[in-house]
mmCIF file with all atom_site columns, C-alpha atoms in Angstrom:
data_model
loop_
_atom_site.group_PDB
_atom_site.id
_atom_site.type_symbol
_atom_site.label_atom_id
_atom_site.label_alt_id
_atom_site.label_comp_id
_atom_site.label_asym_id
_atom_site.label_entity_id
_atom_site.label_seq_id
_atom_site.pdbx_PDB_ins_code
_atom_site.Cartn_x
_atom_site.Cartn_y
_atom_site.Cartn_z
_atom_site.occupancy
_atom_site.B_iso_or_equiv
_atom_site.pdbx_formal_charge
_atom_site.auth_seq_id
_atom_site.auth_comp_id
_atom_site.auth_asym_id
_atom_site.auth_atom_id
_atom_site.pdbx_PDB_model_num
ATOM 1   C CA . MET A 1 1   ? -17.241 -21.273 39.011  1.00 0.00 ? 1   MET A CA 1
ATOM 2   C CA . PRO A 1 2   ? -19.636 -19.972 36.328  1.00 0.00 ? 2   PRO A CA 1
ATOM 3   C CA . GLY A 1 3   ? -18.083 -17.723 33.712  1.00 0.00 ? 3   GLY A CA 1
ATOM 4   C CA . ALA A 1 4   ? -14.524 -18.706 34.613  1.00 0.00 ? 4   ALA A CA 1
ATOM 5   C CA . TYR A 1 5   ? -13.934 -20.239 31.206  1.00 0.00 ? 5   TYR A CA 1
ATOM 6   C CA . LEU A 1 6   ? -15.055 -19.166 27.762  1.00 0.00 ? 6   LEU A CA 1
ATOM 7   C CA . SER A 1 7   ? -17.236 -21.559 25.828  1.00 0.00 ? 7   SER A CA 1
ATOM 8   C CA . GLY A 1 8   ? -15.176 -23.680 23.438  1.00 0.00 ? 8   GLY A CA 1
ATOM 9   C CA . MET A 1 9   ? -11.912 -22.576 25.072  1.00 0.00 ? 9   MET A CA 1
ATOM 10  C CA . LYS A 1 10  ? -11.644 -24.964 28.025  1.00 0.00 ? 10  LYS A CA 1
ATOM 11  C CA . ASN A 1 11  ? -7.910  -24.307 28.468  1.00 0.00 ? 11  ASN A CA 1
ATOM 12  C CA . GLN A 1 12  ? -8.154  -20.497 28.431  1.00 0.00 ? 12  GLN A CA 1
ATOM 13  C CA . PRO A 1 13  ? -9.264  -18.629 31.549  1.00 0.00 ? 13  PRO A CA 1
ATOM 14  C CA . ALA A 1 14  ? -11.889 -15.939 31.037  1.00 0.00 ? 14  ALA A CA 1
ATOM 15  C CA . SER A 1 15  ? -9.400  -13.339 32.239  1.00 0.00 ? 15  SER A CA 1
ATOM 16  C CA . SER A 1 16  ? -7.320  -13.839 29.068  1.00 0.00 ? 16  SER A CA 1
ATOM 17  C CA . ALA A 1 17  ? -7.324  -10.887 26.681  1.00 0.00 ? 17  ALA A CA 1
ATOM 18  C CA . PRO A 1 18  ? -10.144 -11.115 24.151  1.00 0.00 ? 18  PRO A CA 1
ATOM 19  C CA . VAL A 1 19  ? -9.276  -11.775 20.539  1.00 0.00 ? 19  VAL A CA 1
ATOM 20  C CA . THR A 1 20  ? -9.686  -8.549  18.582  1.00 0.00 ? 20  THR A CA 1
ATOM 21  C CA . ILE A 1 21  ? -8.997  -7.514  15.026  1.00 0.00 ? 21  ILE A CA 1
ATOM 22  C CA . PRO A 1 22  ? -7.645  -3.981  14.594  1.00 0.00 ? 22  PRO A CA 1
ATOM 23  C CA . LEU A 1 23  ? -9.834  -1.542  12.653  1.00 0.00 ? 23  LEU A CA 1
ATOM 24  C CA . VAL A 1 24  ? -7.997  0.491   10.032  1.00 0.00 ? 24  VAL A CA 1
ATOM 25  C CA . VAL A 1 25  ? -9.973  3.476   8.730   1.00 0.00 ? 25  VAL A CA 1
ATOM 26  C CA . LEU A 1 26  ? -8.919  5.201   5.494   1.00 0.00 ? 26  LEU A CA 1
ATOM 27  C CA . THR A 1 27  ? -10.516 8.580   4.866   1.00 0.00 ? 27  THR A CA 1
ATOM 28  C CA . VAL A 1 28  ? -10.019 9.704   1.252   1.00 0.00 ? 28  VAL A CA 1
ATOM 29  C CA . HIS A 1 29  ? -9.750  13.465  0.690   1.00 0.00 ? 29  HIS A CA 1
ATOM 30  C CA . ARG A 1 30  ? -10.646 15.384  -2.489  1.00 0.00 ? 30  ARG A CA 1
ATOM 31  C CA . ASN A 1 31  ? -6.960  16.003  -3.308  1.00 0.00 ? 31  ASN A CA 1
ATOM 32  C CA . GLY A 1 32  ? -6.302  12.242  -3.431  1.00 0.00 ? 32  GLY A CA 1
ATOM 33  C CA . THR A 1 33  ? -4.538  11.988  -0.086  1.00 0.00 ? 33  THR A CA 1
ATOM 34  C CA . ILE A 1 34  ? -5.690  9.588   2.607   1.00 0.00 ? 34  ILE A CA 1
ATOM 35  C CA . THR A 1 35  ? -5.772  9.879   6.394   1.00 0.00 ? 35  THR A CA 1
ATOM 36  C CA . VAL A 1 36  ? -5.228  6.499   8.061   1.00 0.00 ? 36  VAL A CA 1
ATOM 37  C CA . THR A 1 37  ? -6.088  5.476   11.623  1.00 0.00 ? 37  THR A CA 1
ATOM 38  C CA . ARG A 1 38  ? -5.635  2.136   13.366  1.00 0.00 ? 38  ARG A CA 1
ATOM 39  C CA . ASP A 1 39  ? -8.030  1.687   16.269  1.00 0.00 ? 39  ASP A CA 1
ATOM 40  C CA . GLY A 1 40  ? -8.473  5.460   16.426  1.00 0.00 ? 40  GLY A CA 1
ATOM 41  C CA . THR A 1 41  ? -4.754  6.313   16.417  1.00 0.00 ? 41  THR A CA 1
ATOM 42  C CA . VAL A 1 42  ? -3.343  8.130   13.386  1.00 0.00 ? 42  VAL A CA 1
ATOM 43  C CA . LEU A 1 43  ? -1.017  5.922   11.350  1.00 0.00 ? 43  LEU A CA 1
ATOM 44  C CA . PRO A 1 44  ? 1.543   8.316   9.873   1.00 0.00 ? 44  PRO A CA 1
ATOM 45  C CA . PRO A 1 45  ? 2.887   7.773   6.340   1.00 0.00 ? 45  PRO A CA 1
ATOM 46  C CA . PRO A 1 46  ? 6.588   7.145   5.729   1.00 0.00 ? 46  PRO A CA 1
ATOM 47  C CA . ALA A 1 47  ? 8.791   10.182  6.313   1.00 0.00 ? 47  ALA A CA 1
ATOM 48  C CA . HIS A 1 48  ? 8.396   13.028  3.802   1.00 0.00 ? 48  HIS A CA 1
ATOM 49  C CA . SER A 1 49  ? 5.399   11.497  2.021   1.00 0.00 ? 49  SER A CA 1
ATOM 50  C CA . THR A 1 50  ? 1.615   11.244  2.150   1.00 0.00 ? 50  THR A CA 1
ATOM 51  C CA . TRP A 1 51  ? -0.750  8.311   1.982   1.00 0.00 ? 51  TRP A CA 1
ATOM 52  C CA . ARG A 1 52  ? -2.501  8.018   -1.415  1.00 0.00 ? 52  ARG A CA 1
ATOM 53  C CA . ARG A 1 53  ? -4.756  5.399   -3.020  1.00 0.00 ? 53  ARG A CA 1
ATOM 54  C CA . SER A 1 54  ? -1.669  3.776   -4.502  1.00 0.00 ? 54  SER A CA 1
ATOM 55  C CA . SER A 1 55  ? -0.346  3.386   -0.930  1.00 0.00 ? 55  SER A CA 1
ATOM 56  C CA . LEU A 1 56  ? -2.969  0.752   -0.047  1.00 0.00 ? 56  LEU A CA 1
ATOM 57  C CA . PRO A 1 57  ? -0.549  -2.221  -0.115  1.00 0.00 ? 57  PRO A CA 1
ATOM 58  C CA . GLU A 1 58  ? 1.918   -0.330  2.097   1.00 0.00 ? 58  GLU A CA 1
ATOM 59  C CA . ILE A 1 59  ? -0.880  0.800   4.429   1.00 0.00 ? 59  ILE A CA 1
ATOM 60  C CA . ILE A 1 60  ? -2.079  -2.799  4.826   1.00 0.00 ? 60  ILE A CA 1
ATOM 61  C CA . GLU A 1 61  ? 1.481   -4.029  5.445   1.00 0.00 ? 61  GLU A CA 1
ATOM 62  C CA . THR A 1 62  ? 2.072   -1.338  8.066   1.00 0.00 ? 62  THR A CA 1
ATOM 63  C CA . ALA A 1 63  ? -1.305  -1.621  9.801   1.00 0.00 ? 63  ALA A CA 1
ATOM 64  C CA . SER A 1 64  ? -1.170  -5.433  9.913   1.00 0.00 ? 64  SER A CA 1
ATOM 65  C CA . GLU A 1 65  ? 2.395   -5.464  11.214  1.00 0.00 ? 65  GLU A CA 1
ATOM 66  C CA . GLN A 1 66  ? 3.694   -6.981  7.960   1.00 0.00 ? 66  GLN A CA 1
ATOM 67  C CA . ARG A 1 67  ? 0.626   -9.235  7.687   1.00 0.00 ? 67  ARG A CA 1
ATOM 68  C CA . THR A 1 68  ? 1.264   -10.912 11.047  1.00 0.00 ? 68  THR A CA 1
ATOM 69  C CA . VAL A 1 69  ? -2.205  -9.907  12.309  1.00 0.00 ? 69  VAL A CA 1
ATOM 70  C CA . PRO A 1 70  ? -5.504  -9.631  10.417  1.00 0.00 ? 70  PRO A CA 1
ATOM 71  C CA . VAL A 1 71  ? -7.049  -6.163  10.007  1.00 0.00 ? 71  VAL A CA 1
ATOM 72  C CA . TRP A 1 72  ? -10.485 -4.821  9.151   1.00 0.00 ? 72  TRP A CA 1
ATOM 73  C CA . VAL A 1 73  ? -10.145 -1.995  6.642   1.00 0.00 ? 73  VAL A CA 1
ATOM 74  C CA . GLU A 1 74  ? -12.894 0.582   6.292   1.00 0.00 ? 74  GLU A CA 1
ATOM 75  C CA . VAL A 1 75  ? -12.598 3.086   3.421   1.00 0.00 ? 75  VAL A CA 1
ATOM 76  C CA . HIS A 1 76  ? -14.587 6.339   3.430   1.00 0.00 ? 76  HIS A CA 1
ATOM 77  C CA . GLU A 1 77  ? -14.730 7.917   -0.036  1.00 0.00 ? 77  GLU A CA 1
ATOM 78  C CA . THR A 1 78  ? -15.171 11.621  -0.775  1.00 0.00 ? 78  THR A CA 1
ATOM 79  C CA . ASP A 1 79  ? -18.666 11.012  -2.174  1.00 0.00 ? 79  ASP A CA 1
ATOM 80  C CA . GLY A 1 80  ? -19.865 9.636   1.178   1.00 0.00 ? 80  GLY A CA 1
ATOM 81  C CA . THR A 1 81  ? -19.725 5.955   0.204   1.00 0.00 ? 81  THR A CA 1
ATOM 82  C CA . SER A 1 82  ? -17.709 3.482   2.199   1.00 0.00 ? 82  SER A CA 1
ATOM 83  C CA . PHE A 1 83  ? -16.719 -0.151  2.114   1.00 0.00 ? 83  PHE A CA 1
ATOM 84  C CA . THR A 1 84  ? -15.106 -2.617  4.482   1.00 0.00 ? 84  THR A CA 1
ATOM 85  C CA . ASP A 1 85  ? -12.870 -5.609  3.884   1.00 0.00 ? 85  ASP A CA 1
ATOM 86  C CA . LEU A 1 86  ? -10.948 -8.070  6.030   1.00 0.00 ? 86  LEU A CA 1
ATOM 87  C CA . PHE A 1 87  ? -7.273  -8.574  5.242   1.00 0.00 ? 87  PHE A CA 1
ATOM 88  C CA . PRO A 1 88  ? -6.208  -11.828 6.896   1.00 0.00 ? 88  PRO A CA 1
ATOM 89  C CA . ALA A 1 89  ? -2.764  -12.429 8.329   1.00 0.00 ? 89  ALA A CA 1
ATOM 90  C CA . GLN A 1 90  ? -0.422  -14.306 6.020   1.00 0.00 ? 90  GLN A CA 1
ATOM 91  C CA . PRO A 1 91  ? 1.407   -17.336 7.371   1.00 0.00 ? 91  PRO A CA 1
ATOM 92  C CA . GLN A 1 92  ? 5.069   -16.447 7.796   1.00 0.00 ? 92  GLN A CA 1
ATOM 93  C CA . PRO A 1 93  ? 7.493   -18.918 6.189   1.00 0.00 ? 93  PRO A CA 1
ATOM 94  C CA . ARG A 1 94  ? 9.807   -20.677 8.575   1.00 0.00 ? 94  ARG A CA 1
ATOM 95  C CA . HIS A 1 95  ? 13.446  -19.627 8.492   1.00 0.00 ? 95  HIS A CA 1
ATOM 96  C CA . HIS A 1 96  ? 14.622  -22.596 6.395   1.00 0.00 ? 96  HIS A CA 1
ATOM 97  C CA . GLU A 1 97  ? 11.817  -21.960 3.851   1.00 0.00 ? 97  GLU A CA 1
ATOM 98  C CA . ARG A 1 98  ? 12.869  -18.307 3.471   1.00 0.00 ? 98  ARG A CA 1
ATOM 99  C CA . ALA A 1 99  ? 16.501  -19.245 2.969   1.00 0.00 ? 99  ALA A CA 1
ATOM 100 C CA . ALA A 1 100 ? 15.618  -21.835 0.330   1.00 0.00 ? 100 ALA A CA 1
ATOM 101 C CA . SER A 1 101 ? 13.344  -19.484 -1.612  1.00 0.00 ? 101 SER A CA 1
ATOM 102 C CA . LYS A 1 102 ? 16.191  -17.349 -3.042  1.00 0.00 ? 102 LYS A CA 1
ATOM 103 C CA . PRO A 1 103 ? 19.088  -18.980 -4.896  1.00 0.00 ? 103 PRO A CA 1
ATOM 104 C CA . ARG A 1 104 ? 22.553  -18.266 -3.469  1.00 0.00 ? 104 ARG A CA 1
ATOM 105 C CA . HIS A 1 105 ? 23.797  -16.677 -6.690  1.00 0.00 ? 105 HIS A CA 1
ATOM 106 C CA . ALA A 1 106 ? 20.647  -14.846 -7.742  1.00 0.00 ? 106 ALA A CA 1
ATOM 107 C CA . ALA A 1 107 ? 20.924  -12.247 -10.468 1.00 0.00 ? 107 ALA A CA 1
ATOM 108 C CA . PRO A 1 108 ? 20.852  -8.664  -9.212  1.00 0.00 ? 108 PRO A CA 1
ATOM 109 C CA . ASP A 1 109 ? 17.456  -7.029  -9.106  1.00 0.00 ? 109 ASP A CA 1
ATOM 110 C CA . PRO A 1 110 ? 16.667  -4.963  -12.232 1.00 0.00 ? 110 PRO A CA 1
ATOM 111 C CA . GLN A 1 111 ? 16.918  -1.224  -11.742 1.00 0.00 ? 111 GLN A CA 1
ATOM 112 C CA . PRO A 1 112 ? 13.765  0.910   -11.924 1.00 0.00 ? 112 PRO A CA 1
ATOM 113 C CA . ALA A 1 113 ? 13.210  2.813   -15.174 1.00 0.00 ? 113 ALA A CA 1
ATOM 114 C CA . GLU A 1 114 ? 12.920  6.574   -14.809 1.00 0.00 ? 114 GLU A CA 1
ATOM 115 C CA . VAL A 1 115 ? 10.328  8.521   -16.776 1.00 0.00 ? 115 VAL A CA 1
ATOM 116 C CA . ARG A 1 116 ? 10.270  12.338  -16.924 1.00 0.00 ? 116 ARG A CA 1
ATOM 117 C CA . ALA A 1 117 ? 7.754   14.768  -18.389 1.00 0.00 ? 117 ALA A CA 1
ATOM 118 C CA . GLU A 1 118 ? 6.838   18.469  -18.178 1.00 0.00 ? 118 GLU A CA 1
ATOM 119 C CA . GLY A 1 119 ? 3.727   20.629  -18.226 1.00 0.00 ? 119 GLY A CA 1
ATOM 120 C CA . PHE A 1 120 ? 2.071   19.464  -15.018 1.00 0.00 ? 120 PHE A CA 1
ATOM 121 C CA . LEU A 1 121 ? 0.823   21.766  -12.264 1.00 0.00 ? 121 LEU A CA 1
ATOM 122 C CA . PRO A 1 122 ? 3.033   22.072  -9.180  1.00 0.00 ? 122 PRO A CA 1
ATOM 123 C CA . GLY A 1 123 ? 2.043   19.424  -6.608  1.00 0.00 ? 123 GLY A CA 1
ATOM 124 C CA . GLU A 1 124 ? -0.498  17.882  -8.984  1.00 0.00 ? 124 GLU A CA 1
ATOM 125 C CA . ASP A 1 125 ? -1.423  14.199  -8.568  1.00 0.00 ? 125 ASP A CA 1
ATOM 126 C CA . ILE A 1 126 ? -0.090  12.303  -11.619 1.00 0.00 ? 126 ILE A CA 1
ATOM 127 C CA . ALA A 1 127 ? -1.492  8.931   -12.753 1.00 0.00 ? 127 ALA A CA 1
ATOM 128 C CA . ILE A 1 128 ? 0.962   6.464   -14.288 1.00 0.00 ? 128 ILE A CA 1
ATOM 129 C CA . ALA A 1 129 ? -0.684  4.160   -16.820 1.00 0.00 ? 129 ALA A CA 1
ATOM 130 C CA . PRO A 1 130 ? -0.742  1.268   -16.866 1.00 0.00 ? 130 PRO A CA 1
ATOM 131 C CA . ILE A 1 131 ? -1.797  2.360   -13.416 1.00 0.00 ? 131 ILE A CA 1
ATOM 132 C CA . THR A 1 132 ? 1.091   1.180   -11.298 1.00 0.00 ? 132 THR A CA 1
ATOM 133 C CA . GLY A 1 133 ? 0.881   3.997   -8.777  1.00 0.00 ? 133 GLY A CA 1
ATOM 134 C CA . HIS A 1 134 ? 0.778   7.740   -8.351  1.00 0.00 ? 134 HIS A CA 1
ATOM 135 C CA . THR A 1 135 ? 3.365   10.418  -7.810  1.00 0.00 ? 135 THR A CA 1
ATOM 136 C CA . ASP A 1 136 ? 3.295   14.190  -7.288  1.00 0.00 ? 136 ASP A CA 1
ATOM 137 C CA . ALA A 1 137 ? 4.592   16.844  -9.648  1.00 0.00 ? 137 ALA A CA 1
ATOM 138 C CA . GLY A 1 138 ? 7.524   18.856  -8.324  1.00 0.00 ? 138 GLY A CA 1
ATOM 139 C CA . LYS A 1 139 ? 7.440   22.555  -7.440  1.00 0.00 ? 139 LYS A CA 1
ATOM 140 C CA . ASP A 1 140 ? 8.317   23.413  -11.041 1.00 0.00 ? 140 ASP A CA 1
ATOM 141 C CA . GLY A 1 141 ? 5.568   21.208  -12.551 1.00 0.00 ? 141 GLY A CA 1
ATOM 142 C CA . THR A 1 142 ? 7.834   18.326  -13.579 1.00 0.00 ? 142 THR A CA 1
ATOM 143 C CA . VAL A 1 143 ? 7.301   14.732  -12.616 1.00 0.00 ? 143 VAL A CA 1
ATOM 144 C CA . ARG A 1 144 ? 9.669   11.812  -12.025 1.00 0.00 ? 144 ARG A CA 1
ATOM 145 C CA . ALA A 1 145 ? 8.295   8.261   -11.910 1.00 0.00 ? 145 ALA A CA 1
ATOM 146 C CA . LEU A 1 146 ? 10.245  5.094   -11.126 1.00 0.00 ? 146 LEU A CA 1
ATOM 147 C CA . LEU A 1 147 ? 8.960   1.783   -12.495 1.00 0.00 ? 147 LEU A CA 1
ATOM 148 C CA . ASP A 1 148 ? 10.295  -1.605  -11.469 1.00 0.00 ? 148 ASP A CA 1
ATOM 149 C CA . PRO A 1 149 ? 10.896  -3.621  -14.678 1.00 0.00 ? 149 PRO A CA 1
ATOM 150 C CA . ALA A 1 150 ? 10.687  -6.862  -12.695 1.00 0.00 ? 150 ALA A CA 1
ATOM 151 C CA . GLU A 1 151 ? 7.131   -5.975  -11.723 1.00 0.00 ? 151 GLU A CA 1
ATOM 152 C CA . TYR A 1 152 ? 6.143   -4.851  -15.245 1.00 0.00 ? 152 TYR A CA 1
ATOM 153 C CA . PRO A 1 153 ? 8.421   -6.792  -17.626 1.00 0.00 ? 153 PRO A CA 1
ATOM 154 C CA . ASN A 1 154 ? 6.310   -6.241  -20.747 1.00 0.00 ? 154 ASN A CA 1
ATOM 155 C CA . VAL A 1 155 ? 5.674   -2.513  -20.343 1.00 0.00 ? 155 VAL A CA 1
ATOM 156 C CA . ARG A 1 156 ? 7.461   -0.517  -23.073 1.00 0.00 ? 156 ARG A CA 1
ATOM 157 C CA . GLU A 1 157 ? 5.568   2.776   -22.817 1.00 0.00 ? 157 GLU A CA 1
ATOM 158 C CA . VAL A 1 158 ? 3.726   4.626   -20.084 1.00 0.00 ? 158 VAL A CA 1
ATOM 159 C CA . VAL A 1 159 ? 1.207   7.441   -20.059 1.00 0.00 ? 159 VAL A CA 1
ATOM 160 C CA . LEU A 1 160 ? 1.470   10.112  -17.369 1.00 0.00 ? 160 LEU A CA 1
ATOM 161 C CA . VAL A 1 161 ? -1.855  11.842  -16.698 1.00 0.00 ? 161 VAL A CA 1
ATOM 162 C CA . GLY A 1 162 ? -2.218  15.039  -14.687 1.00 0.00 ? 162 GLY A CA 1
ATOM 163 C CA . ARG A 1 163 ? -5.385  14.602  -12.615 1.00 0.00 ? 163 ARG A CA 1
ATOM 164 C CA . VAL A 1 164 ? -6.056  18.351  -12.463 1.00 0.00 ? 164 VAL A CA 1
ATOM 165 C CA . SER A 1 165 ? -4.420  19.846  -15.560 1.00 0.00 ? 165 SER A CA 1
ATOM 166 C CA . GLY A 1 166 ? -5.360  16.984  -17.876 1.00 0.00 ? 166 GLY A CA 1
ATOM 167 C CA . THR A 1 167 ? -1.796  17.008  -19.201 1.00 0.00 ? 167 THR A CA 1
ATOM 168 C CA . LEU A 1 168 ? -0.869  13.755  -20.951 1.00 0.00 ? 168 LEU A CA 1
ATOM 169 C CA . ALA A 1 169 ? 2.646   12.568  -21.647 1.00 0.00 ? 169 ALA A CA 1
ATOM 170 C CA . VAL A 1 170 ? 3.494   9.324   -23.436 1.00 0.00 ? 170 VAL A CA 1
ATOM 171 C CA . ARG A 1 171 ? 7.028   8.110   -22.735 1.00 0.00 ? 171 ARG A CA 1
ATOM 172 C CA . ARG A 1 172 ? 8.987   5.092   -23.971 1.00 0.00 ? 172 ARG A CA 1
ATOM 173 C CA . LEU A 1 173 ? 10.857  3.124   -21.285 1.00 0.00 ? 173 LEU A CA 1
ATOM 174 C CA . GLY A 1 174 ? 14.551  2.412   -21.587 1.00 0.00 ? 174 GLY A CA 1
#
């Protein structure tokens, strides 16, 4: 019967679902927030937060179902430019590989370092340099940033930059 089988897939009937890669569209807004859709359906951010540029790793993890499926990511910038990239699925380690990867008596994870500063505009987007992410200023114009020392073991100082006010704060860690 013509068309009953797909070319190159002799063991798969043509009625099998086609292989598709989800399309994740990130629309960047002027205030630094991002709207995310996956195949046209809005992908909400974690509770009580918003998607930002610094959320890209978390967006990819969420949209790709913890990297179990590949995703096409299309980013639309505020200036009208856009770009597309393919994020492939990552092979998942087998159970015995996962168990062997962490020693039984591993040292406890280091605690994040807290950095505080004042003088920012309420709700302002704050850059943390070295750029490790972004956070928002509180209603009173203060900011609180948590840095994981395991991720940045050699960082001793950070600069907090208010994207709107231009406020700069240099703070020593620990």
